[in-house]
Coordinates of C-alpha atoms and ligand atoms in Angstrom, one line a residue:
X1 CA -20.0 7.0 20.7
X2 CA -18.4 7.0 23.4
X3 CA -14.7 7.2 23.9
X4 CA -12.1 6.3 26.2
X5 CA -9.5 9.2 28.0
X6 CA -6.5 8.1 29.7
X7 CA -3.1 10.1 30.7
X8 CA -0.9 10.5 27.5
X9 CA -4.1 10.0 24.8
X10 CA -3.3 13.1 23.3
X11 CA 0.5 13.1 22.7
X12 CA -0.2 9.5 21.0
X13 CA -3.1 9.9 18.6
X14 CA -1.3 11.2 15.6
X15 CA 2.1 9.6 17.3
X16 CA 2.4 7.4 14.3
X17 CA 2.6 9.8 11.9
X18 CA 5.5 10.8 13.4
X19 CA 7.7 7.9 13.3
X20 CA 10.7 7.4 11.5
X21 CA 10.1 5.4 8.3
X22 CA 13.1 3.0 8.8
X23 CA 13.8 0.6 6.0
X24 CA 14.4 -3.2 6.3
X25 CA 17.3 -5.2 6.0
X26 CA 17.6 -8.3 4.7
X27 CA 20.1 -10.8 6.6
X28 CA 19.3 -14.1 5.1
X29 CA 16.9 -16.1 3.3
X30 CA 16.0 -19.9 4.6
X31 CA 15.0 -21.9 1.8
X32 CA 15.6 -26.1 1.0
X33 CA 16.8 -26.0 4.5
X34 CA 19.6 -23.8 4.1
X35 CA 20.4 -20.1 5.1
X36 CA 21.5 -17.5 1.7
X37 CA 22.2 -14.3 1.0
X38 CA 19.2 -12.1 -0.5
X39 CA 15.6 -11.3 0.2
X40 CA 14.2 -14.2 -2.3
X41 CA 10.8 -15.1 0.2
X42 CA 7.3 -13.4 0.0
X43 CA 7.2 -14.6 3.9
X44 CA 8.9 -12.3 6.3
X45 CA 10.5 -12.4 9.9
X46 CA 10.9 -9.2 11.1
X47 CA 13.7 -8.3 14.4
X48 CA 12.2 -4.7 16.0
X49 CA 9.6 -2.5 17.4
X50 CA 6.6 -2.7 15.8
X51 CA 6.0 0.4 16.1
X52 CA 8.7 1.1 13.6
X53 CA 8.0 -2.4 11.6
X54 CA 4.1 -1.5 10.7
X55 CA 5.3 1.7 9.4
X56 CA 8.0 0.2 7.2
X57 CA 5.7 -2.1 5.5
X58 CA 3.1 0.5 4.7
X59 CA 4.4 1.4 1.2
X60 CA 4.1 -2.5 0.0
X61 CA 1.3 -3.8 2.4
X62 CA -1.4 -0.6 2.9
X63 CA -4.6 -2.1 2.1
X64 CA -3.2 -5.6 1.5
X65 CA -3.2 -8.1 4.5
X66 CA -6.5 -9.8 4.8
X67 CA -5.8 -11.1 8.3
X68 CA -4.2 -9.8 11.4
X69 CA -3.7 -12.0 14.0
X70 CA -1.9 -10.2 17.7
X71 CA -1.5 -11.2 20.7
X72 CA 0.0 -8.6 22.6
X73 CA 1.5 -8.3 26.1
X74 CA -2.0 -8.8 28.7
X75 CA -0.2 -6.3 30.9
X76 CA -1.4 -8.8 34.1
X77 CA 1.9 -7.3 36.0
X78 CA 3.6 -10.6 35.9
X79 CA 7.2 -10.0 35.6
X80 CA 8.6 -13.3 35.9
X81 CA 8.4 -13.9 32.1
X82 CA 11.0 -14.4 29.2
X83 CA 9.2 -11.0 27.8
X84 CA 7.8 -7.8 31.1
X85 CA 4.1 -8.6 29.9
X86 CA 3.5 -5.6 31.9
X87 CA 4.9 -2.9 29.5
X88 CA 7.7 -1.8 31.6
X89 CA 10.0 -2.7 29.5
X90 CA 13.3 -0.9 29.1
X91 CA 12.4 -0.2 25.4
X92 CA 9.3 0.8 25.8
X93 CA 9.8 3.0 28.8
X94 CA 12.5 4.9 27.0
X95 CA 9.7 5.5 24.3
X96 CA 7.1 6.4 26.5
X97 CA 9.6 8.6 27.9
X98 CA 10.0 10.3 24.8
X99 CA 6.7 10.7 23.3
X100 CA 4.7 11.6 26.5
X101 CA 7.3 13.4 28.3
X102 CA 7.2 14.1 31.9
X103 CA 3.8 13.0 32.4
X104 CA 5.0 9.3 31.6
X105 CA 6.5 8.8 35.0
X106 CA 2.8 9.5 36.2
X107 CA 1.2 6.9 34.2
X108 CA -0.6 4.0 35.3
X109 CA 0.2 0.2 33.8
X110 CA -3.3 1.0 31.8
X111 CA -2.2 4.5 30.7
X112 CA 1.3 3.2 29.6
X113 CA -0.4 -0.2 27.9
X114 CA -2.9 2.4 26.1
X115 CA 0.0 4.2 24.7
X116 CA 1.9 1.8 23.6
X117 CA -1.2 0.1 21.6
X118 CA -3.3 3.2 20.2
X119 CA -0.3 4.2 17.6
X120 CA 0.3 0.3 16.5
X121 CA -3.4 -0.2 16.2
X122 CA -3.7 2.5 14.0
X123 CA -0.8 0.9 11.7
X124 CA -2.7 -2.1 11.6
X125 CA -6.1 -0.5 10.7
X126 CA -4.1 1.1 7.6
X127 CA -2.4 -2.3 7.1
X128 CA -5.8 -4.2 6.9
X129 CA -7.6 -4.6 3.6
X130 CA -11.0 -3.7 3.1
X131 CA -11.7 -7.4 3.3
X132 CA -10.2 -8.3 6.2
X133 CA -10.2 -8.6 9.8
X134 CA -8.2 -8.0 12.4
X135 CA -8.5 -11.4 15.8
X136 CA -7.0 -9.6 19.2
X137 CA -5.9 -12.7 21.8
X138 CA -6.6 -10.4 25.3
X139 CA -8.1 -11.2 29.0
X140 CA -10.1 -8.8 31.9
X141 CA -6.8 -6.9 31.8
X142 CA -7.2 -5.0 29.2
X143 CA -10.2 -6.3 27.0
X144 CA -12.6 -3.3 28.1
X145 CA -10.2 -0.9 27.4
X146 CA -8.9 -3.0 24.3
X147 CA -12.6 -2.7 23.0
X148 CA -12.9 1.3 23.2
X149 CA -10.3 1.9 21.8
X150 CA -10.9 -0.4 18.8
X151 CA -14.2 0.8 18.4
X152 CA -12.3 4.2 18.1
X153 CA -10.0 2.9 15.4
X154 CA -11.7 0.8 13.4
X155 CA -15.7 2.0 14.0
X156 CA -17.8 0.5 16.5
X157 CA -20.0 -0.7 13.3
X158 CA -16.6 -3.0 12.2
X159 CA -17.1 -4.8 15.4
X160 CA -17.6 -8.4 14.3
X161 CA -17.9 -10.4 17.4
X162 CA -15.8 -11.2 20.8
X163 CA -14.6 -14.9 21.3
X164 CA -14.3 -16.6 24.5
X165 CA -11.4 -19.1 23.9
X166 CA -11.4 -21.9 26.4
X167 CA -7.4 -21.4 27.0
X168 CA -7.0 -23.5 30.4
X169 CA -7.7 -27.3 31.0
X170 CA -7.4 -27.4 34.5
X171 CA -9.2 -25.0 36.5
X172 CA -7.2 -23.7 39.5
X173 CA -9.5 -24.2 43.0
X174 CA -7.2 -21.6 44.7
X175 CA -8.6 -18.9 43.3
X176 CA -10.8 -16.6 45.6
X177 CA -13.1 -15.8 43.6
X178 CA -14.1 -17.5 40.2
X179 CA -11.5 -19.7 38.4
X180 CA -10.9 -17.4 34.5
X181 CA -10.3 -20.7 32.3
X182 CA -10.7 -17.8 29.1
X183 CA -9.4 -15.7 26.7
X184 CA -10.9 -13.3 24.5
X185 CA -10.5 -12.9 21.0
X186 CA -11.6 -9.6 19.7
X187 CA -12.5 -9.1 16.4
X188 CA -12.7 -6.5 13.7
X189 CA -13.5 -6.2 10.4
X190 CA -11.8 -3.1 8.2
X191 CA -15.6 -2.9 6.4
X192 CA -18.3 -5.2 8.0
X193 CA -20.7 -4.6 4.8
X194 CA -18.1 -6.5 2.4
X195 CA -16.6 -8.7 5.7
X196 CA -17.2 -13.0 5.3
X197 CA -16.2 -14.9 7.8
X198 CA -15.8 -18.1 6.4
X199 CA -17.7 -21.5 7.8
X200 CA -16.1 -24.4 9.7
X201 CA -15.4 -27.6 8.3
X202 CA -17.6 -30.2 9.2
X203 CA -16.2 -32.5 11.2
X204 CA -16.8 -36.1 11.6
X205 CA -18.2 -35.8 15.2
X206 CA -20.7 -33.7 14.0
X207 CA -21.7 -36.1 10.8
X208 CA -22.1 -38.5 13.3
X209 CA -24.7 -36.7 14.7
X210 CA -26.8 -37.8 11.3
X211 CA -28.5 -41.6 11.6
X212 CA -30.9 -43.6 9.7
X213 CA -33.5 -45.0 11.7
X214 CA -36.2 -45.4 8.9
X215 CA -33.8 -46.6 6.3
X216 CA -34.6 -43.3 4.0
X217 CA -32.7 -43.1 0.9
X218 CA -31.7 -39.8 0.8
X219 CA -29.4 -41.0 3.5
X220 CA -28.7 -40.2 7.1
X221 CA -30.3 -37.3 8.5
X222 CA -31.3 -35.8 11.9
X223 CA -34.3 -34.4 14.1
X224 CA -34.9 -30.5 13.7
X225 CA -36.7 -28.1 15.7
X226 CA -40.5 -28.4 14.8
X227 CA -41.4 -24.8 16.5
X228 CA -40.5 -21.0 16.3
X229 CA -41.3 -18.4 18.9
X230 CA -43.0 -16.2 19.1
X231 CA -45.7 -17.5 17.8
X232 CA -47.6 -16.7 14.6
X233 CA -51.2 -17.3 14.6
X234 CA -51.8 -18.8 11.6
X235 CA -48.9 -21.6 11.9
X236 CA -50.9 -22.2 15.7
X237 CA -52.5 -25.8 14.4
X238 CA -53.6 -29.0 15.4
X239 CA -51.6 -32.0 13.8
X240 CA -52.8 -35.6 14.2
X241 CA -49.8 -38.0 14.9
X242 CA -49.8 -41.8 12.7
X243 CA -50.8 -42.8 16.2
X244 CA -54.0 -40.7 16.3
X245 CA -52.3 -38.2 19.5
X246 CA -53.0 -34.6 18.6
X247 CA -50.3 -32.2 19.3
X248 CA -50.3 -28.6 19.6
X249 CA -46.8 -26.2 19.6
X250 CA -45.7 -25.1 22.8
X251 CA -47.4 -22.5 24.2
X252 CA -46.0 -19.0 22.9
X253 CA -44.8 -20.8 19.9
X254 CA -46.0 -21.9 16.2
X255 CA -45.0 -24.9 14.1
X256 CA -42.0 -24.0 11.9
X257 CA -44.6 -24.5 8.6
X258 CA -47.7 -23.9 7.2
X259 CA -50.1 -26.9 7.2
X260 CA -50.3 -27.3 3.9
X261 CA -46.4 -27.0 3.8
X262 CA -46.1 -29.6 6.6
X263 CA -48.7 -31.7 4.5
X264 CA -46.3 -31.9 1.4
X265 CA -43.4 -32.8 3.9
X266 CA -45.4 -35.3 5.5
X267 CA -46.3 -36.9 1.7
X268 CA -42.4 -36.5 1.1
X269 CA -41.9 -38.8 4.2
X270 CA -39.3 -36.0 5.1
X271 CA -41.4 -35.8 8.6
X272 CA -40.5 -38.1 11.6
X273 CA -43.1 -38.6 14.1
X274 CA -40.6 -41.0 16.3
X275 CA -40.1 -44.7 15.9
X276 CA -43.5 -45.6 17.4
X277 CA -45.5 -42.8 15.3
X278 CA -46.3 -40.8 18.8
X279 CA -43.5 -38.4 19.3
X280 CA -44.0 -35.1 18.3
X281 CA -43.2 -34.4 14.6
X282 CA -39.5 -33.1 13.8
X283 CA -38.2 -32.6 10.1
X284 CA -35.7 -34.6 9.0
X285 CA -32.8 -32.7 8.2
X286 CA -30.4 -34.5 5.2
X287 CA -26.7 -34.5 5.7
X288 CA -27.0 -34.5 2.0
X289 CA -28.8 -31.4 2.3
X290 CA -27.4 -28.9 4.8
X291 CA -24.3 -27.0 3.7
X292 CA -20.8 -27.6 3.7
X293 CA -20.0 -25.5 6.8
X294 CA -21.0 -24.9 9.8
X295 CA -21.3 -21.2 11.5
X296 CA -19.0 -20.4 14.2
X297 CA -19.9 -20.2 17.3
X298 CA -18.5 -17.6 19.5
X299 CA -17.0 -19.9 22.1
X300 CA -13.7 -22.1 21.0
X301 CA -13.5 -24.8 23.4
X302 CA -9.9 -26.5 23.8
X303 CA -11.2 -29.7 22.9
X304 CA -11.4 -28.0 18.9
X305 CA -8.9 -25.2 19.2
X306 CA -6.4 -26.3 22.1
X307 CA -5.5 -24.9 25.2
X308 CA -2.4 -23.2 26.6
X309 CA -0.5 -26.7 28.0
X310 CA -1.2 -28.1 24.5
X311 CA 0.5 -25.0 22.9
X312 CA 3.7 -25.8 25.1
X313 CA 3.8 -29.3 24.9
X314 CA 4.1 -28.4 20.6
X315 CA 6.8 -25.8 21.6
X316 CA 8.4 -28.1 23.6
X317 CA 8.3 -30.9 21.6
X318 CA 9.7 -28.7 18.6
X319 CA 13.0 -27.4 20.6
X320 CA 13.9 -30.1 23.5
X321 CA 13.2 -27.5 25.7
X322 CA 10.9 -24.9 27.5
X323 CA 12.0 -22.1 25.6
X324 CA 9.1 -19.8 25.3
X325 CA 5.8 -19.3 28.3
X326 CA 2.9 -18.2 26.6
X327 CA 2.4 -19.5 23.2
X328 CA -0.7 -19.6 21.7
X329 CA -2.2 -23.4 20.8
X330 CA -1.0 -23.6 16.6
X331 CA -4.8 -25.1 16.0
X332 CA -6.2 -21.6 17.8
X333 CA -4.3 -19.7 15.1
X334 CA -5.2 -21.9 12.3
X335 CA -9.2 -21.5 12.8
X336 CA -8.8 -18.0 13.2
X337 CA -7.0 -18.0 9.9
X338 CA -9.1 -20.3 7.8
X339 CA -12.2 -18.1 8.6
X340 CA -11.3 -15.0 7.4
X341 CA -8.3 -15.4 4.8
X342 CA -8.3 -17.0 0.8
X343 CA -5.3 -19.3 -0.2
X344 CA -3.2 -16.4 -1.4
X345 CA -3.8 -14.4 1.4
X346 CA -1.4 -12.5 3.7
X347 CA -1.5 -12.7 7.3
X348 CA 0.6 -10.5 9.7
X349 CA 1.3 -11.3 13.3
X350 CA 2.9 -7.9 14.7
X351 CA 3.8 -9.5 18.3
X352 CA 5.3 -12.9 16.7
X353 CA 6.4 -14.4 20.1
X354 CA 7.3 -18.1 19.3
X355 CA 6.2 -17.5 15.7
X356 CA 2.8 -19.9 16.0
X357 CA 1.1 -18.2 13.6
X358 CA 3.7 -18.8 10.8
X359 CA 3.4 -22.3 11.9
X360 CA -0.3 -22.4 11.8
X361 CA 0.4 -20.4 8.0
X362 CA 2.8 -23.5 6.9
X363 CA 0.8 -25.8 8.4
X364 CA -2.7 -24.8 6.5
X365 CA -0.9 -24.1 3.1
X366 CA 0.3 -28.0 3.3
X367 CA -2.8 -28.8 3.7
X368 CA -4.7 -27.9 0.9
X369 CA -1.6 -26.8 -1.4
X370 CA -2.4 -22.8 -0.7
X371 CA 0.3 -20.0 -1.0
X372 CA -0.5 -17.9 2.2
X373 CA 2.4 -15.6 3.3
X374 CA 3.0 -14.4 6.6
X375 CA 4.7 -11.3 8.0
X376 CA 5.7 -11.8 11.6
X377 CA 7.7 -8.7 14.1
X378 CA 9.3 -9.6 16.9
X379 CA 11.1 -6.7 19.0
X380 CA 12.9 -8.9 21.5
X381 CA 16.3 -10.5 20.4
X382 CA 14.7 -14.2 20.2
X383 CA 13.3 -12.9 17.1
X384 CA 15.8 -14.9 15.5
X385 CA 17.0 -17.9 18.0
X386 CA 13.2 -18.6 18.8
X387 CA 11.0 -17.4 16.4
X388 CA 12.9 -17.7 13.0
X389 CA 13.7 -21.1 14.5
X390 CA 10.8 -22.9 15.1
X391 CA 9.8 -21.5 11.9
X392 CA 12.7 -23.3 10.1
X393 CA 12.0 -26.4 11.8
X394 CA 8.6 -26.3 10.9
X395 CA 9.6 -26.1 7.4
X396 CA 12.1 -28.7 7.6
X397 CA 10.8 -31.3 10.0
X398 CA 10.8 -32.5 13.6
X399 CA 10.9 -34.8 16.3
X400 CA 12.0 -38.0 16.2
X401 CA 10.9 -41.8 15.8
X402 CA 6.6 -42.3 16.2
X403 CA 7.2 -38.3 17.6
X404 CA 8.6 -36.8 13.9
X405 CA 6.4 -34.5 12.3
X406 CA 6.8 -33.6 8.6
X407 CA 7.9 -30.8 7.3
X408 CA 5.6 -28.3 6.0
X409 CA 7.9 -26.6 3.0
X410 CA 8.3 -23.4 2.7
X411 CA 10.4 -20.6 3.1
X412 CA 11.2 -16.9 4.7
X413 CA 13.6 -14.1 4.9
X414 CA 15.0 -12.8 8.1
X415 CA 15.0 -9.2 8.0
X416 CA 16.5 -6.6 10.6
X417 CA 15.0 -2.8 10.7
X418 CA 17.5 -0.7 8.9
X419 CA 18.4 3.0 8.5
X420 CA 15.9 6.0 8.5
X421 CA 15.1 7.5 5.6
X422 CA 15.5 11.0 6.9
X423 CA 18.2 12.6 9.0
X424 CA 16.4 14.5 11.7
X425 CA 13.6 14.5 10.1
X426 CA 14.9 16.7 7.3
X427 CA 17.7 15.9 4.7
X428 CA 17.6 13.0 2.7
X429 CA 19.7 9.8 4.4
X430 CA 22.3 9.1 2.1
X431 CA 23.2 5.9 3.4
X432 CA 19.3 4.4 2.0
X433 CA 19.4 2.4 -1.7
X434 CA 17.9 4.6 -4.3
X435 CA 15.0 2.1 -4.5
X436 CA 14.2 2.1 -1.3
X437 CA 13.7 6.3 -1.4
X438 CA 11.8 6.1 -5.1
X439 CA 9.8 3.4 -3.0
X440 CA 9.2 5.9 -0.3
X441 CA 8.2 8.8 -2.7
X442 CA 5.7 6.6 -5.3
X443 CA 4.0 5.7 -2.2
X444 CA 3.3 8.9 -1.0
X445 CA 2.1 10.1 -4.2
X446 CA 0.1 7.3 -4.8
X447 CA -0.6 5.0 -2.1
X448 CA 0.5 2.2 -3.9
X449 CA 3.9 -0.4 -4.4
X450 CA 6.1 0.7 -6.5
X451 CA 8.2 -1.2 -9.8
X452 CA 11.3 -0.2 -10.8
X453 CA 11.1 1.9 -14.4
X454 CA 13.2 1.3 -17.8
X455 CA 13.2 5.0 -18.1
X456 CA 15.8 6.9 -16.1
X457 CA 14.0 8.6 -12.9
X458 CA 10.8 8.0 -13.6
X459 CA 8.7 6.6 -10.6
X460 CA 5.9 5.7 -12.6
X461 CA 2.6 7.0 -14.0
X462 CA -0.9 6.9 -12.5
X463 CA -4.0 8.9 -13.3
X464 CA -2.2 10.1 -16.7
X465 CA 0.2 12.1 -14.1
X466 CA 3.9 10.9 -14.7
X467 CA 6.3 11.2 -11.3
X468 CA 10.0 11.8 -12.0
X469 CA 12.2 11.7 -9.0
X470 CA 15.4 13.2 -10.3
X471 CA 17.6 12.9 -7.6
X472 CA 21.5 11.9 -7.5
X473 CA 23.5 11.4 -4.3
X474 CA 27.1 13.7 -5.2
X475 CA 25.4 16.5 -7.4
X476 CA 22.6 18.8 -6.8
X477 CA 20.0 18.2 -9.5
X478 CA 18.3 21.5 -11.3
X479 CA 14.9 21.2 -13.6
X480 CA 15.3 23.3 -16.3
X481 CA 14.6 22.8 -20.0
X482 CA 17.3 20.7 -21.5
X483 CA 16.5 18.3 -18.6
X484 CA 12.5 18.7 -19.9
X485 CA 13.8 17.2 -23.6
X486 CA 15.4 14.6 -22.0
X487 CA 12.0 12.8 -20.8
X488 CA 10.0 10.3 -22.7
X489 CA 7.0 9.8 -20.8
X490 CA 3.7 11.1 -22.6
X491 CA 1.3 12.6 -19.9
X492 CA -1.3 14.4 -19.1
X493 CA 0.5 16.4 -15.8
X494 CA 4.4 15.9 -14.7
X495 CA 5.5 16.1 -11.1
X496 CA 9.1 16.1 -11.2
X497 CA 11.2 16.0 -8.1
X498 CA 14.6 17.7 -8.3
X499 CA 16.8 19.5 -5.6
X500 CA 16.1 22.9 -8.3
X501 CA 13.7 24.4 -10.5
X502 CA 14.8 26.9 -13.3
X503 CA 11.8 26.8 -15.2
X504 CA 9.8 29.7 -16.4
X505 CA 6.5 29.8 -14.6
X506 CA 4.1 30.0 -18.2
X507 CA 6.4 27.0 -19.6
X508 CA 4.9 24.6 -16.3
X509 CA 1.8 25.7 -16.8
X510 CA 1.9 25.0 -20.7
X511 CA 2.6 21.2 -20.0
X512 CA 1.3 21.4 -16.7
X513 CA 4.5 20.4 -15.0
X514 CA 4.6 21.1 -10.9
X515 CA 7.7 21.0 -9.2
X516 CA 8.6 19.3 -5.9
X517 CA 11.8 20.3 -3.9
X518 CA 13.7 17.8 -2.7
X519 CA 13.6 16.8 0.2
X520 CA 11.5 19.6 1.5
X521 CA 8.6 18.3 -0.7
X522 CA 8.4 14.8 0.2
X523 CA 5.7 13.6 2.2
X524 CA 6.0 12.3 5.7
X525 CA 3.4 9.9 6.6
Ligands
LIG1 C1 2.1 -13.0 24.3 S1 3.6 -13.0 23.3 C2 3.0 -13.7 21.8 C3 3.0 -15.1 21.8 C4 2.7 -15.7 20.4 N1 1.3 -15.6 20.1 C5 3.0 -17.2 20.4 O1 2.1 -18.0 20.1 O2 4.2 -17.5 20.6 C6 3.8 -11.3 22.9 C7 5.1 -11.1 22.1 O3 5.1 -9.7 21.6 C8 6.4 -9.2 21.7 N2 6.3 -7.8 21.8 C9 5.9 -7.0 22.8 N3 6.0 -5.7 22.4 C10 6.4 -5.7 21.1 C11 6.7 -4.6 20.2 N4 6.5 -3.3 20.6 N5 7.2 -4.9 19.0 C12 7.4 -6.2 18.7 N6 7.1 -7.3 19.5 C13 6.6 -7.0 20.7 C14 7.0 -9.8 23.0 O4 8.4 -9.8 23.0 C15 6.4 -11.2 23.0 O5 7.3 -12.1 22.3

């Protein structure tokens, strides 16, 4: 396959693996239109680099989010925005600066937008379930180089399909060359082979496509192809019209039946050969009959989805104000949504912007009464004044007179990133909750979210392998035998975690106990 090289690829491949796992703070929770104390919501805000963010959800979410929905910087070179869409941001500089070194100062806007997405991609790929899919809002900035580098991360075999959003409603006669009224919409599955995209909802345009010119019963239907190409010889037929006309397929073509299968339609009056009996015959295609949904089509014009005015005018009609320049139309985010995620689903927006995808999250789940959650990171300091605040409006109502829209319900909590887990990368940071370190460690043993245990420093069991972590902040802990009597955990195995280990080789073996020094022993991932 091949793969794309730009300055800096190698200093960012395995770059997050090396970033700090930071935990999150919770500042508030807005529930029944009021702020508290506590992180009481499945539906989180995030303030910070998501860079840092996508790691710091890894030990609850890995595997979990069935939809990923970003729409990240376009890197066009426009500076004139609320956000530098062209990456050089001070924040992002600074990193640059630190994980490429020297050679950053040398690196092209592509180079420097490269880095900055391989790492978070690769987050996102772990984030994904197996299930899922990942939608990537982009234009001819990036989108080639977009595509490589998602057919490195997630397989070129995952690649579902590229959308052409019709994002602008008036087309702009200035331009030189050809006027770009698209986006793309990239997308990825984590597994194609166990992948569904879900099917549209029929929409009453469409149904009215169906008539009744013959009075049938069955109801009102429409005119279906009669041919397929290329043709098969023995479906190559003559077929006598009520009107007497013989009609043949197209040439290169055979009629979409058998004769004797078009003979039994024909007896079923399910064939139409026009009102005067002339036309050339067409099945009659029930809107009894044909299923529920339609298939997407890879093209989203604004006239379903919305355009980029539209996705304004919302904004601005939620705050007064123009507050925010490039949110995406809430309808775009909703269809991408209802085709990949269930009702209980959770969908994660890792450049949050305006927050339009919790909108489009709270709008769907008042819809049809589903309990999506959504996890949105914003690095920029709106995070709160913008984002959490449209979402809160959302939930609670607004606009005014003939203008108001409802609220949707709902709730989040507003979260800020919090301490590292390790000082330099080494000792234990005592400043973390316990919980949040035993969280740490019963992920890396097990790749999965941990519970809080009755019994006293256990983690947890998996596998018939229990996992102690007996660790105390003020005193240096030792496993030795009188420690051993104190457990009540029947396993198979032990992995105990202490800061010492005073136990006789032959005794581990015996009970088949390995020991794990703190914090020399504990994973980084
Ligand atoms: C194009 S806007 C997204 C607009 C959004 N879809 C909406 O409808 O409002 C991109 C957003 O990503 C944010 N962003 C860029 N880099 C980020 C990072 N490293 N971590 C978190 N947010 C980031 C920017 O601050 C900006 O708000």
């Amino acid at each position: 396959m091949p793969t794309l090289n730009w300055i800096g690829k190698e200093k960012v491949i395995n770059h997050h693996q090396d970033v700090p796992y930071k935990i999150l703070e919770p500042q508030y929770t807005f529930s029944n239109g009021k702020e508290s104390k506590g992180a009481t919501s499945e539906n989180k805000i995030i303030h910070g680099d998501n860079l840092e963010a996508l790691k710091s959800l890894l030990p609850e979410y890995e595997g979990k989010i069935k939809c990923i929905y970003i729409d990240p910087p376009y890197n066009t070179g426009n500076e004139g925005w609320v956000y530098n869409d062209n990456v050089s941001h001070p924040k992002l500089k600074k990193w640059l600066g630190q994980v490429v070194g020297k050679e950053s100062e040398d690196l092209s806007r592509h180079d420097k937008w490269l880095c900055m997405m391989y790492p978070r991609l690769k987050l996102l790929h772990k984030l994904l379930a197996d299930d899922g899919a990942i939608f990537i809002s982009i234009d001819d900035n990036e989108q080639a180089n977009l595509k490589l580098i998602c057919d490195e991360i997630f397989g070129g075999r995952n690649f579902v399909t590229s959308i052409a959003w019709q994002r602008a409603y008036a087309p702009v006669s200035l331009n030189k060359y050809f006027s770009t009224n698209h986006d793309f919409v990239l997308c990825y599955s984590k597994k194609k082979d166990i992948y569904r995209v879900k099917k549209l909802k029929r929409t009453e345009k469409q149904n009215k496509d169906y008539k009744n010119p013959d009075k049938d019963p069955r109801g009102n239907w429409k005119a279906g192809n009669p041919s397929v190409g290329p043709a098969v010889e023995k479906n190559v037929y003559k077929v006598k019209c009520p009107s007497g006309r013989i009609v043949l397929p197209p040439k290169g073509r055979s009629w979409l039946y058998s004769e004797e299968k078009l003979n039994e339609l024909i007896d079923d009056n399910r064939i139409w050969f026009g009102k005067d009996g002339n036309s050339i015959w067409a099945p009659k295609l029930f809107l009894s009959e044909v299923s529920d949904g339609i298939t997407p089509l890879t093209t989203w014009l604004y006239s379903e989805v919305g355009h980029t005015q539209d996705a304004k005018k919302d904004l601005k009609q939620i705050f007064n104000d123009d507050l925010f320049a490039t949110p995406k139309p809430v309808k775009l985010i909703e269809r991408i949504i209802s085709l990949t995620a269930d009702k209980n689903s959770i969908i994660l927006d890792s450049f949050a912007g305006s927050g339009t995808t919790a909108h489009a999250v709270l709008n769907l789940n008042k819809e049809d009464g589903g309990n999506r959650k959504f996890i949105l990171i914003e690095m920029e300091d709106y995070a709160n004044t913008i984002t959490g605040e449209r979402v809160k409006r959302v939930i609670n109502g607004y606009g005014e007179g003939s203008k108001a829209i409802e609220g949707t319900g709902g709730d989040f909590t507003y979260y800020e990133l919090g301490e590292a887990l390790f000082k330099d990368d080494k000792m234990l940071n005592e400043d973390v909750p316990l919980t949040k370190i035993q969280e740490y460690v019963w992920y890396t043993e097990t790749k999965e979210a941990f519970n809080a245990q009755e019994e006293n420093y256990l983690l947890g069991t998996k596998h018939d392998t229990a996992y102690y972590f007996y660790y105390e902040k003020d005193r240096l802990t030792t496993l030795d035998e009188s420690y051993l009597r104190t457990l009540k955990t029947k396993a198979q195995q032990y992995i105990i975690y202490a800061d010492l280990c005073l136990l006789d080789q032959k005794l581990m073996d015996k009970y088949h106990i390995v020991f794990k020094k703190i914090p020399r022993d504990i994973t980084r991932f």
